[in-house]
mmCIF file of C-alpha atoms in Angstrom:
data_model
loop_
_atom_site.group_PDB
_atom_site.id
_atom_site.type_symbol
_atom_site.label_atom_id
_atom_site.label_comp_id
_atom_site.label_asym_id
_atom_site.label_seq_id
_atom_site.Cartn_x
_atom_site.Cartn_y
_atom_site.Cartn_z
ATOM 1 C CA ARG O 29 -127.965 -59.618 -92.475
ATOM 2 C CA LEU O 30 -128.177 -63.485 -92.747
ATOM 3 C CA VAL O 31 -129.301 -64.123 -89.510
ATOM 4 C CA ASP O 32 -132.481 -61.588 -90.407
ATOM 5 C CA GLN O 33 -133.299 -62.796 -93.743
ATOM 6 C CA GLU O 34 -133.690 -66.706 -92.168
ATOM 7 C CA PRO O 35 -133.766 -66.230 -88.260
ATOM 8 C CA ASP O 36 -134.038 -69.910 -87.657
ATOM 9 C CA ARG O 37 -130.844 -71.086 -89.515
ATOM 10 C CA ALA O 38 -128.390 -72.306 -86.631
ATOM 11 C CA ASP O 39 -125.131 -72.651 -88.480
ATOM 12 C CA TYR O 40 -125.899 -68.454 -89.422
ATOM 13 C CA LEU O 41 -127.015 -68.044 -85.651
ATOM 14 C CA ARG O 42 -123.370 -70.226 -84.358
ATOM 15 C CA ASP O 43 -121.541 -68.542 -86.328
ATOM 16 C CA LEU O 44 -122.867 -64.676 -85.625
ATOM 17 C CA SER O 45 -122.589 -65.845 -81.654
ATOM 18 C CA VAL O 46 -118.556 -66.450 -82.688
ATOM 19 C CA SER O 47 -118.503 -62.777 -84.323
ATOM 20 C CA PHE O 48 -120.150 -61.729 -81.040
ATOM 21 C CA ASN O 49 -117.882 -63.228 -78.899
ATOM 22 C CA LYS O 50 -114.717 -62.039 -80.963
ATOM 23 C CA LEU O 51 -116.172 -58.932 -80.491
ATOM 24 C CA GLY O 52 -116.131 -59.021 -77.067
ATOM 25 C CA ASP O 53 -112.855 -60.398 -76.527
ATOM 26 C CA LEU O 54 -111.266 -57.503 -78.648
ATOM 27 C CA MET O 55 -113.631 -54.660 -76.449
ATOM 28 C CA ARG O 56 -112.024 -56.143 -73.457
ATOM 29 C CA ALA O 57 -108.812 -56.319 -74.810
ATOM 30 C CA LEU O 58 -109.371 -52.833 -75.665
ATOM 31 C CA GLY O 59 -110.022 -51.562 -71.844
ATOM 32 C CA GLN O 60 -113.875 -51.514 -73.083
ATOM 33 C CA GLY O 61 -115.706 -53.714 -70.412
ATOM 34 C CA ALA O 62 -119.380 -51.913 -70.787
ATOM 35 C CA GLU O 63 -118.970 -52.550 -75.091
ATOM 36 C CA ALA O 64 -116.985 -56.154 -74.237
ATOM 37 C CA ARG O 65 -120.185 -56.841 -71.972
ATOM 38 C CA ARG O 66 -122.829 -56.340 -74.280
ATOM 39 C CA TYR O 67 -121.209 -58.812 -77.446
ATOM 40 C CA TYR O 68 -120.889 -61.407 -74.563
ATOM 41 C CA GLU O 69 -124.396 -60.979 -73.627
ATOM 42 C CA GLN O 70 -125.844 -61.280 -76.821
ATOM 43 C CA ALA O 71 -123.713 -64.362 -77.719
ATOM 44 C CA LEU O 72 -124.729 -65.942 -74.595
ATOM 45 C CA ALA O 73 -128.294 -65.295 -75.735
ATOM 46 C CA ILE O 74 -127.935 -66.515 -78.899
ATOM 47 C CA ARG O 75 -126.338 -69.792 -77.472
ATOM 48 C CA GLN O 76 -128.926 -70.126 -74.861
ATOM 49 C CA ARG O 77 -131.331 -70.439 -77.622
ATOM 50 C CA LEU O 78 -129.574 -73.165 -79.972
ATOM 51 C CA VAL O 79 -128.895 -75.338 -76.751
ATOM 52 C CA ASP O 80 -132.904 -75.101 -75.996
ATOM 53 C CA GLN O 81 -133.259 -76.694 -79.463
ATOM 54 C CA GLU O 82 -130.853 -79.023 -79.435
ATOM 55 C CA PRO O 83 -130.261 -79.614 -76.094
ATOM 56 C CA ASP O 84 -128.133 -82.273 -77.241
ATOM 57 C CA ARG O 85 -125.294 -80.741 -79.401
ATOM 58 C CA ALA O 86 -121.957 -80.673 -77.904
ATOM 59 C CA ASP O 87 -120.923 -78.090 -80.061
ATOM 60 C CA TYR O 88 -123.543 -76.376 -78.714
ATOM 61 C CA LEU O 89 -123.081 -77.037 -75.329
ATOM 62 C CA ARG O 90 -119.204 -76.007 -75.436
ATOM 63 C CA ASP O 91 -120.335 -72.526 -77.175
ATOM 64 C CA LEU O 92 -122.545 -71.865 -74.159
ATOM 65 C CA SER O 93 -120.010 -72.849 -71.777
ATOM 66 C CA VAL O 94 -117.476 -70.980 -73.211
ATOM 67 C CA SER O 95 -120.038 -67.533 -73.004
ATOM 68 C CA PHE O 96 -120.946 -68.671 -69.353
ATOM 69 C CA GLU O 97 -117.150 -67.963 -68.400
ATOM 70 C CA ARG O 98 -116.174 -64.836 -70.243
ATOM 71 C CA MET O 99 -119.640 -63.571 -68.809
ATOM 72 C CA GLY O 100 -118.152 -64.891 -65.474
ATOM 73 C CA ASP O 101 -114.878 -63.054 -66.086
ATOM 74 C CA MET O 102 -116.653 -59.596 -66.771
ATOM 75 C CA HIS O 103 -118.659 -60.263 -63.380
ATOM 76 C CA GLN O 104 -115.176 -60.951 -61.431
ATOM 77 C CA GLU O 105 -113.873 -57.937 -60.155
ATOM 78 C CA SER O 106 -117.325 -56.459 -59.667
ATOM 79 C CA SER O 107 -119.739 -58.969 -58.309
ATOM 80 C CA PRO O 108 -118.194 -62.150 -57.752
ATOM 81 C CA GLY O 109 -121.034 -64.150 -56.271
ATOM 82 C CA GLU O 110 -122.561 -63.168 -59.878
ATOM 83 C CA ALA O 111 -118.842 -64.780 -61.573
ATOM 84 C CA ARG O 112 -119.081 -67.642 -59.602
ATOM 85 C CA ARG O 113 -122.747 -68.523 -60.746
ATOM 86 C CA PHE O 114 -121.321 -67.934 -64.011
ATOM 87 C CA TYR O 115 -118.342 -70.516 -63.591
ATOM 88 C CA ARG O 116 -120.386 -72.843 -61.925
ATOM 89 C CA LEU O 117 -123.279 -73.013 -65.208
ATOM 90 C CA SER O 118 -119.975 -73.716 -67.846
ATOM 91 C CA LEU O 119 -118.787 -76.535 -65.340
ATOM 92 C CA SER O 120 -121.747 -78.005 -64.962
ATOM 93 C CA ASN O 121 -122.459 -78.007 -69.136
ATOM 94 C CA TRP O 122 -118.492 -78.796 -69.306
ATOM 95 C CA GLU O 123 -119.653 -82.137 -67.003
ATOM 96 C CA ARG O 124 -122.573 -82.973 -68.938
ATOM 97 C CA LEU O 125 -119.817 -83.333 -72.111
ATOM 98 C CA CYS O 126 -118.050 -85.692 -70.525
ATOM 99 C CA GLN O 127 -120.650 -87.715 -69.486
ATOM 100 C CA THR O 128 -121.167 -87.982 -73.190
ATOM 101 C CA ASP O 129 -117.867 -88.419 -74.014
ATOM 102 C CA PRO O 130 -115.672 -89.651 -70.963
ATOM 103 C CA GLU O 131 -112.686 -89.952 -73.245
ATOM 104 C CA ASN O 132 -112.900 -86.757 -75.083
ATOM 105 C CA VAL O 133 -109.460 -84.914 -73.709
ATOM 106 C CA ASP O 134 -111.066 -81.519 -74.660
ATOM 107 C CA PHE O 135 -114.245 -81.899 -73.163
ATOM 108 C CA GLN O 136 -111.678 -82.704 -69.588
ATOM 109 C CA THR O 137 -109.599 -79.933 -69.961
ATOM 110 C CA GLY O 138 -112.600 -77.941 -70.699
ATOM 111 C CA ILE O 139 -113.843 -78.284 -66.559
ATOM 112 C CA VAL O 140 -110.489 -77.192 -65.548
ATOM 113 C CA ILE O 141 -111.031 -73.798 -67.275
ATOM 114 C CA PRO O 142 -114.217 -73.210 -64.450
ATOM 115 C CA LEU O 143 -112.533 -74.689 -61.580
ATOM 116 C CA VAL O 144 -109.476 -72.704 -61.765
ATOM 117 C CA ARG O 145 -111.520 -69.600 -62.516
ATOM 118 C CA LEU O 146 -113.823 -71.014 -58.954
ATOM 119 C CA GLY O 147 -110.577 -71.311 -57.185
ATOM 120 C CA ASP O 148 -111.387 -72.630 -54.083
ATOM 121 C CA ARG O 149 -109.721 -75.526 -52.635
ATOM 122 C CA ASP O 150 -111.976 -78.383 -53.623
ATOM 123 C CA SER O 151 -112.071 -76.904 -57.118
ATOM 124 C CA LEU O 152 -108.368 -76.073 -57.701
ATOM 125 C CA GLN O 153 -107.696 -79.970 -56.413
ATOM 126 C CA ARG O 154 -110.331 -81.390 -58.822
ATOM 127 C CA ALA O 155 -108.185 -79.544 -61.539
ATOM 128 C CA PHE O 156 -104.999 -80.478 -60.551
ATOM 129 C CA ASP O 157 -106.150 -84.227 -60.205
ATOM 130 C CA ILE O 158 -108.037 -83.729 -64.271
ATOM 131 C CA LEU O 159 -104.581 -82.515 -65.271
ATOM 132 C CA PHE O 160 -101.985 -84.894 -63.462
ATOM 133 C CA ARG O 161 -104.441 -88.042 -65.011
ATOM 134 C CA LEU O 162 -104.164 -86.727 -68.394
ATOM 135 C CA VAL O 163 -100.223 -85.793 -68.386
ATOM 136 C CA SER O 164 -99.848 -88.923 -66.277
ATOM 137 C CA ALA O 165 -101.443 -91.001 -68.763
ATOM 138 C CA ASN O 166 -99.548 -88.699 -71.797
ATOM 139 C CA ARG O 167 -103.158 -87.320 -73.162
ATOM 140 C CA LEU O 168 -102.486 -84.008 -72.684
ATOM 141 C CA SER O 169 -101.057 -81.855 -75.102
ATOM 142 C CA PRO O 170 -98.164 -79.973 -74.678
ATOM 143 C CA ASP O 171 -100.043 -76.673 -74.798
ATOM 144 C CA LYS O 172 -102.146 -77.682 -71.943
ATOM 145 C CA GLN O 173 -99.276 -79.366 -69.893
ATOM 146 C CA GLN O 174 -97.941 -76.173 -68.716
ATOM 147 C CA TRP O 175 -101.726 -75.841 -66.875
ATOM 148 C CA LEU O 176 -100.527 -78.056 -64.329
ATOM 149 C CA PRO O 177 -97.200 -76.904 -62.804
ATOM 150 C CA ALA O 178 -100.008 -73.170 -62.814
ATOM 151 C CA VAL O 179 -102.494 -75.155 -61.348
ATOM 152 C CA ALA O 180 -100.439 -76.560 -58.415
ATOM 153 C CA GLY O 181 -98.838 -73.073 -57.711
ATOM 154 C CA ALA O 182 -102.617 -72.020 -57.135
ATOM 155 C CA LEU O 183 -103.570 -75.029 -54.982
ATOM 156 C CA LEU O 184 -100.430 -74.194 -53.016
ATOM 157 C CA LYS O 185 -102.030 -70.925 -52.167
ATOM 158 C CA VAL O 186 -104.848 -71.871 -51.369
ATOM 159 C CA ASN O 187 -103.496 -75.350 -49.287
ATOM 160 C CA PRO O 188 -100.011 -74.487 -48.463
ATOM 161 C CA SER O 189 -99.223 -77.647 -46.642
ATOM 162 C CA TRP O 190 -100.236 -79.471 -50.054
ATOM 163 C CA ARG O 191 -98.193 -81.618 -51.737
ATOM 164 C CA PRO O 192 -97.954 -83.143 -55.389
ATOM 165 C CA PRO O 193 -97.866 -86.239 -56.296
ATOM 166 C CA GLN O 194 -94.808 -87.469 -58.032
ATOM 167 C CA PHE O 195 -95.121 -88.606 -61.425
ATOM 168 C CA GLY O 196 -93.038 -92.307 -61.204
ATOM 169 C CA ALA O 197 -95.359 -92.919 -58.834
ATOM 170 C CA THR O 198 -98.212 -93.417 -61.285
ATOM 171 C CA GLY O 199 -96.057 -94.386 -64.314
ATOM 172 C CA GLY O 200 -96.113 -91.533 -66.580
ATOM 173 C CA ALA O 201 -94.324 -88.385 -66.997
ATOM 174 C CA PRO O 202 -94.967 -84.933 -68.256
#
């Protein structure tokens, strides 16, 4: 109702997009893919509108990246090409965010998600390199440190001859 009353209020729109996204997550967890996709599409439309209105707002770009990831996830089995398109859109936004604030660890780890979902050798290598650099510099939170062995395992599956670097070589430790 608030958005209906004041359709140009960005804070109301953003809150509504978060609600749609959470409803999509819930429907997906309940196995109701069509409903999940409908909610994700509504969140995506709002988020794209907000970015179109204020293209340099980091929070809007981040939200849009998350929506692209969710849409990619929804297409993963039925349309892998479409899923990859959404993951690339997400990656592009995360890269843009990293250019504006290269030291922001959240932006750097944000890049890892679409890279892993793309799942090709180069993407996985890039994801590993980002995580390894952050872990070696002691800049990665403990909950995200567990991503490193998972990405290394995925990378080994697509490139069996790959060997991870040693932490001592960079001076850091996980």
